[in-house]
Amino acid sequence: MIFLFIAANQQLEAFKNKIWLSSPTMHWDEMNYVKSAYDSNWMSTIGENIDEIERIISQKIGRKYAVALSSGTTALHLAVISSGIKPGDNVFCSDMTFAATVNPLMYAGANPIFIDSEYETWNMCPKALRKAFEKYPDTKFVMLANLYGTPSKFDEIVSICKEHNAVLIEDAAESFGATYNGKQSGVFGYVSVISFNCNKIITGSSGGMLLTDSKETADFVRKLSTQARENAPWYQHEFVGYNYRISNVIAGVVRGQVPFLEEHISQKTELFNRYKDGFNSLPVTMNPFDENMVPNHWLSCLLIDKSAMSRQIRTDTAATYSKESGKTCPTEILETLASFNIEGRPIWKPMHLQPVYKDYPFVSVAETPVSEDVFERGLCLPSDNKITIEQQETIIEIIKHCFD
Ligand SMILES: *Cc1c(COP(=O)(O)O)cnc(C)c1O
């Protein structure tokens, strides 16, 4: 085994740089649009690049309106405000997600109630959502994230929301370009949000966008994002405003990236399929999805079978494990990858386990919460578009040897 590691190491020495979980994949076309912002002197939160990304992306996703904003997080904040969430309101929220799904609820003074995941997509469990509506029948809002680029079970989720007259907000930050029954992620919420953060499927270095079919909501969000100025000869304000609009320079980067969305998705899909093939002899599964879904495969993830899990102990800030023959755990795999300068990551730690959110309610229909179990046994694999077939074969070999 040592020799195999040395061989793998030599092969990896040829890799010039660290292998990233997911890093920006640029094409230089972006520079033309950035330059046009300079040339026209629209170094501003107004400009052609902004208008164009709103036009192209709303058309691509199939929504009437889009508002480009400074980040996915600020877009979610305005999604929360424009959906009518007020201080003290309960909001059912995905439990296994990145904290940026929840934080905007806190900015607005809402009470998140975390909903467990299911095993078929790792997203919000419709059964747990039903149970939550029985327990908290007055709840009028649902905040749902599509994890790792896999759409949620929207048929069930949307119909449960309709039954209870609840407003759905779709956090599609990770799932731009994925489809459910042929419909693009980003059409399912009353408002939906995508992100152009540096590690997402396409990037502006930063940036985000809110999508909706309501003109009133789009106009309101656009106004709030530019300091809530009223139509008057002076600065006149009826609402608390924000400075959340995207820059025309950043929008130029996004504009140059949009034509490469499909290419990025197909690279990520090939990566996912090669991992799946490469691991077919191991006691593991990949992050799952239903047959009516086409994920964008933003991140490929691995779930170790229960029977093949070695003992792993995680405190709030550190992890240890014991080496057991024929078994491994996410900590061992991640530490081994890191020793080869390869970046993986644990599954997003569930919100109900986070010190900042642990006192908020959590609803599950499982004996052991699904989110806790996936966090325990799962990990995010290196999923960068630029990983070569040879590099990926080495990554697969390294992981296989963790099971020795
Ligand atoms: C990245 C991400 C966000 C936040 O987007 P930013 O553009 O980084 O602010 C929100 N939700 C999820 C699920 C994300 O992965």
XYZ file of C-alpha atoms and ligand atoms in Angstrom:
419
model
C 0.000 0.000 0.000
C 2.835 2.388 0.876
C 4.289 1.788 -2.602
C 1.015 2.503 -4.262
C 0.852 5.757 -2.373
C 4.361 6.655 -3.465
C 3.445 5.844 -7.059
C 0.316 7.941 -6.754
C 2.366 10.704 -5.195
C 4.825 10.768 -8.075
C 1.992 10.952 -10.518
C 0.508 13.772 -8.516
C 3.820 15.648 -8.466
C 3.233 16.213 -12.151
C 0.113 18.190 -11.217
C 1.187 21.783 -11.132
C -1.427 22.977 -8.704
C -3.718 21.864 -5.971
C -6.802 20.022 -7.121
C -9.768 22.046 -5.980
C -13.228 21.035 -4.895
C -14.666 23.464 -7.441
C -12.800 26.487 -8.764
C -13.678 29.100 -11.397
C -13.354 27.922 -15.018
C -12.714 30.999 -17.111
C -12.764 31.376 -20.895
C -11.376 34.902 -21.550
C -14.594 35.810 -23.403
C -15.583 37.369 -20.086
C -12.862 40.006 -20.544
C -14.583 41.460 -23.612
C -17.640 42.329 -21.564
C -15.568 43.592 -18.646
C -13.661 45.768 -21.104
C -16.897 47.070 -22.583
C -17.864 48.286 -19.095
C -14.575 50.210 -18.969
C -14.839 51.486 -22.542
C -18.349 52.808 -22.028
C -17.456 54.103 -18.537
C -20.431 52.259 -17.013
C -18.342 51.442 -13.933
C -21.578 51.312 -12.089
C -24.506 49.296 -10.848
C -26.230 50.312 -14.077
C -25.219 49.103 -17.512
C -25.652 46.854 -20.511
C -24.026 43.803 -18.912
C -26.588 43.862 -16.104
C -29.520 44.270 -18.514
C -28.192 41.465 -20.689
C -27.647 38.868 -17.946
C -31.141 39.570 -16.628
C -32.593 39.121 -20.124
C -30.594 36.001 -21.040
C -30.907 34.161 -17.741
C -34.622 34.839 -17.178
C -35.205 33.542 -20.715
C -32.999 30.496 -20.159
C -34.725 29.531 -16.923
C -38.187 30.451 -18.155
C -39.138 33.250 -15.767
C -40.639 36.610 -16.584
C -38.298 38.721 -14.436
C -34.758 38.623 -13.112
C -32.939 41.052 -10.837
C -29.137 40.771 -10.710
C -27.731 41.351 -7.224
C -24.393 41.472 -5.415
C -24.538 37.851 -4.173
C -26.749 34.828 -3.732
C -27.018 35.761 -0.064
C -28.239 39.308 -0.707
C -30.644 37.909 -3.325
C -32.007 35.519 -0.682
C -32.349 38.399 1.789
C -34.480 40.340 -0.696
C -36.361 37.119 -1.547
C -37.241 36.823 2.132
C -38.366 40.454 2.422
C -40.317 40.516 -0.841
C -42.120 37.248 0.028
C -43.616 39.064 2.993
C -41.691 37.306 5.765
C -41.933 39.473 8.888
C -40.169 39.350 12.270
C -41.514 36.428 14.295
C -42.808 34.439 11.291
C -42.095 30.720 11.198
C -40.311 29.489 8.071
C -39.788 25.817 7.221
C -36.203 25.593 6.016
C -33.903 22.913 4.558
C -31.761 21.427 7.339
C -28.887 20.074 5.279
C -27.714 23.130 3.371
C -25.124 25.885 3.397
C -25.779 28.482 6.114
C -26.464 31.177 3.486
C -29.906 29.592 3.004
C -30.830 30.343 6.625
C -28.918 33.493 7.536
C -31.217 35.797 5.510
C -34.169 34.486 7.540
C -32.367 35.708 10.645
C -31.647 39.130 9.072
C -35.432 39.437 8.719
C -36.114 38.302 12.297
C -37.912 35.104 11.233
C -37.898 31.778 13.120
C -36.451 28.951 11.073
C -37.894 25.474 11.644
C -35.511 22.952 10.115
C -36.872 20.118 7.973
C -34.938 16.870 7.576
C -33.741 15.481 4.216
C -34.825 12.282 2.447
C -32.480 9.635 0.992
C -33.582 9.855 -2.669
C -32.196 13.359 -3.348
C -30.806 14.497 0.049
C -33.129 17.503 -0.218
C -36.079 18.528 1.978
C -38.204 15.481 2.841
C -41.850 15.958 1.770
C -43.033 13.660 4.585
C -41.166 15.698 7.168
C -42.586 18.872 5.608
C -46.127 17.441 5.970
C -45.404 16.591 9.589
C -44.134 20.131 10.161
C -47.379 21.623 8.767
C -49.332 19.402 11.195
C -47.218 20.615 14.086
C -47.019 24.279 13.049
C -50.184 24.752 10.936
C -49.967 28.554 10.790
C -46.653 28.536 8.940
C -46.850 30.350 5.607
C -43.315 30.107 4.205
C -40.944 27.404 2.978
C -37.247 28.022 2.188
C -35.824 25.131 0.224
C -32.327 24.502 -1.164
C -31.388 22.128 -4.012
C -28.281 20.471 -2.657
C -25.167 19.946 -4.790
C -27.088 20.666 -8.001
C -29.847 18.077 -7.528
C -33.434 19.354 -7.770
C -35.810 18.685 -4.884
C -38.956 16.534 -5.151
C -40.888 19.498 -6.487
C -44.153 17.731 -7.408
C -44.716 16.850 -3.775
C -43.167 19.952 -2.213
C -45.100 22.380 -4.441
C -48.409 20.592 -3.855
C -47.882 20.528 -0.072
C -47.150 24.273 -0.184
C -50.337 24.851 -2.221
C -52.449 22.811 0.218
C -51.259 25.045 3.030
C -51.217 28.306 1.107
C -47.524 28.633 1.810
C -45.057 30.689 -0.218
C -42.095 28.714 -1.550
C -38.653 30.311 -1.886
C -36.240 28.227 -3.959
C -32.554 28.535 -3.134
C -31.170 27.366 -6.477
C -27.670 28.742 -5.749
C -26.160 25.297 -6.376
C -28.567 24.040 -9.045
C -28.530 26.554 -11.925
C -29.020 24.559 -15.147
C -30.477 21.446 -13.459
C -33.969 20.329 -14.529
C -36.955 18.605 -12.950
C -39.504 17.099 -15.358
C -37.867 19.216 -18.064
C -38.306 22.467 -16.111
C -35.297 24.509 -15.086
C -34.377 24.859 -11.438
C -35.214 28.462 -10.620
C -38.864 28.288 -11.752
C -40.259 26.552 -8.688
C -40.276 29.292 -6.061
C -42.549 32.313 -5.921
C -39.077 33.755 -5.930
C -35.977 31.691 -6.741
C -32.333 32.615 -6.314
C -29.129 31.633 -8.113
C -25.520 32.494 -7.222
C -22.425 33.462 -9.199
C -20.029 32.829 -6.308
C -16.547 31.743 -7.426
C -17.130 28.019 -6.839
C -20.580 27.725 -8.470
C -21.387 26.175 -11.872
C -20.779 29.542 -13.568
C -19.281 32.535 -11.820
C -18.906 36.289 -11.842
C -16.315 36.016 -9.010
C -19.364 37.016 -6.959
C -22.956 37.942 -7.683
C -26.441 36.521 -7.556
C -29.866 36.819 -9.119
C -33.476 36.760 -8.025
C -36.076 35.272 -10.391
C -39.844 35.652 -10.287
C -42.933 35.912 -12.501
C -44.328 38.814 -10.486
C -43.597 42.247 -11.946
C -44.536 43.859 -8.655
C -42.025 41.709 -6.754
C -39.261 42.268 -9.321
C -39.822 46.039 -9.256
C -39.871 46.072 -5.448
C -36.646 44.026 -5.215
C -34.922 46.256 -7.771
C -35.959 49.307 -5.772
C -34.887 47.859 -2.384
C -31.533 46.823 -3.857
C -30.745 50.404 -4.903
C -31.462 52.159 -1.587
C -35.275 52.180 -1.932
C -35.483 55.526 -3.683
C -38.991 56.737 -4.495
C -39.876 58.512 -7.693
C -39.358 62.113 -6.539
C -37.085 65.101 -7.318
C -35.068 64.418 -4.107
C -34.055 61.316 -2.160
C -37.448 60.208 -0.908
C -37.815 56.954 1.074
C -40.794 54.871 2.168
C -38.824 51.665 2.867
C -35.507 50.706 4.421
C -33.203 50.264 1.442
C -30.125 48.199 0.683
C -27.087 48.556 -1.562
C -27.360 45.081 -3.074
C -27.211 45.654 -6.846
C -24.599 43.824 -8.921
C -21.740 45.779 -10.517
C -21.753 46.153 -14.300
C -18.125 44.896 -14.290
C -19.044 41.703 -12.425
C -22.106 41.306 -14.640
C -19.683 41.346 -17.587
C -17.928 38.291 -16.176
C -21.282 36.537 -15.709
C -22.336 37.520 -19.238
C -19.203 35.909 -20.639
C -19.793 32.747 -18.584
C -23.458 32.102 -19.439
C -22.728 30.561 -22.868
C -20.517 27.994 -21.094
C -23.165 26.781 -18.639
C -23.970 23.655 -20.695
C -20.277 22.887 -21.227
C -19.624 23.155 -17.477
C -22.591 20.897 -16.749
C -21.427 18.256 -19.192
C -17.891 18.335 -17.711
C -19.320 17.918 -14.210
C -21.626 15.137 -15.420
C -18.725 13.234 -16.964
C -16.793 13.659 -13.739
C -19.753 12.265 -11.761
C -20.168 9.291 -14.100
C -16.461 8.445 -14.034
C -16.517 8.499 -10.213
C -19.589 6.282 -10.247
C -17.900 3.751 -12.547
C -14.623 3.982 -10.662
C -16.273 3.201 -7.334
C -18.553 0.388 -8.530
C -16.606 -2.261 -6.624
C -16.618 -0.278 -3.364
C -19.266 -0.294 -0.592
C -20.373 3.267 -1.498
C -23.048 5.170 -3.409
C -22.961 8.549 -5.120
C -25.275 11.483 -4.303
C -28.668 10.251 -5.522
C -31.350 11.712 -7.809
C -34.697 10.626 -9.272
C -35.144 9.587 -12.910
C -37.265 12.699 -13.611
C -34.336 14.929 -12.647
C -31.257 16.048 -14.543
C -28.847 17.445 -11.923
C -26.126 19.901 -12.967
C -23.732 17.716 -10.898
C -22.149 20.796 -9.336
C -20.515 18.583 -6.725
C -20.032 14.816 -6.860
C -20.509 13.265 -3.434
C -19.807 9.880 -1.936
C -21.797 8.052 0.757
C -20.038 5.175 2.519
C -22.215 2.138 3.300
C -22.959 1.768 7.010
C -21.225 -1.624 7.044
C -17.996 -0.086 5.705
C -17.792 2.859 8.129
C -14.879 2.915 10.536
C -15.221 4.723 13.851
C -15.146 8.496 13.419
C -15.490 11.032 16.203
C -16.314 14.641 15.499
C -16.322 17.402 18.094
C -17.561 20.906 17.242
C -14.271 21.789 15.577
C -12.179 18.652 15.020
C -12.376 15.041 13.830
C -10.533 11.815 14.580
C -10.996 8.243 13.388
C -9.636 4.794 13.979
C -8.173 2.778 11.120
C -10.088 -0.466 10.607
C -9.364 -3.052 7.975
C -11.783 -3.002 5.031
C -13.425 0.164 6.346
C -12.975 3.908 6.133
C -14.773 7.170 6.956
C -15.070 10.672 5.467
C -12.364 12.011 7.799
C -9.831 9.411 6.631
C -10.644 9.994 2.959
C -10.502 13.789 3.274
C -7.237 13.729 5.236
C -5.683 11.317 2.748
C -6.758 13.454 -0.225
C -5.419 16.561 1.539
C -2.032 14.875 1.983
C -1.883 14.724 -1.829
C -2.875 18.381 -2.116
C -6.387 17.446 -3.223
C -9.383 19.261 -1.796
C -12.561 17.454 -0.770
C -15.052 18.600 1.863
C -17.417 17.116 4.419
C -21.129 17.167 3.586
C -22.693 20.491 4.666
C -23.172 20.091 8.411
C -26.911 20.136 9.171
C -28.276 23.398 10.505
C -29.917 21.814 13.573
C -26.429 20.721 14.680
C -24.913 24.193 14.267
C -24.295 26.001 17.570
C -25.903 29.164 16.166
C -29.121 27.324 15.152
C -29.362 24.385 17.559
C -32.152 25.952 19.655
C -34.571 26.206 16.710
C -37.047 23.358 16.089
C -36.133 20.437 13.843
C -38.685 18.109 12.229
C -37.849 14.613 10.979
C -39.769 11.425 10.238
C -36.687 9.217 10.541
C -35.403 7.450 13.641
C -31.922 8.797 12.985
C -32.225 12.089 11.110
C -31.262 11.591 7.460
C -29.224 14.806 7.443
C -27.130 13.615 10.419
C -26.560 10.239 8.811
C -25.487 11.716 5.445
C -23.216 14.192 7.246
C -21.662 11.285 9.167
C -21.080 8.988 6.169
C -20.800 11.372 3.230
C -18.252 13.677 1.642
C -17.900 16.010 -1.333
C -15.375 14.787 -3.882
C -13.037 17.030 -5.871
C -15.429 18.253 -8.588
C -13.468 20.851 -10.496
C -14.269 21.078 -14.234
C -10.575 21.077 -15.010
C -9.719 17.719 -13.383
C -8.231 15.499 -16.107
C -9.125 11.837 -16.604
C -5.642 10.859 -15.330
C -6.002 13.022 -12.236
C -9.418 11.559 -11.557
C -8.091 8.007 -11.906
C -5.489 8.844 -9.273
C -8.117 10.326 -6.961
C -10.182 7.149 -7.357
C -7.120 4.971 -6.593
C -6.336 6.981 -3.464
C -9.910 6.578 -2.217
C -9.954 2.861 -3.014
C -6.863 2.389 -0.855
C -8.621 4.011 2.095
C -10.772 0.859 2.154
C -7.705 -1.450 2.470
C -23.402 29.482 -2.408
C -24.719 29.342 -1.771
C -25.455 30.460 -1.353
C -24.902 31.842 -1.307
O -24.495 32.384 -2.465
P -23.391 33.570 -2.450
O -23.428 34.071 -3.837
O -22.101 32.931 -2.068
O -23.834 34.580 -1.456
C -26.719 30.252 -0.858
N -27.234 29.040 -0.744
C -26.550 27.935 -1.109
C -27.215 26.609 -0.959
C -25.262 28.054 -1.608
O -24.568 26.952 -1.919
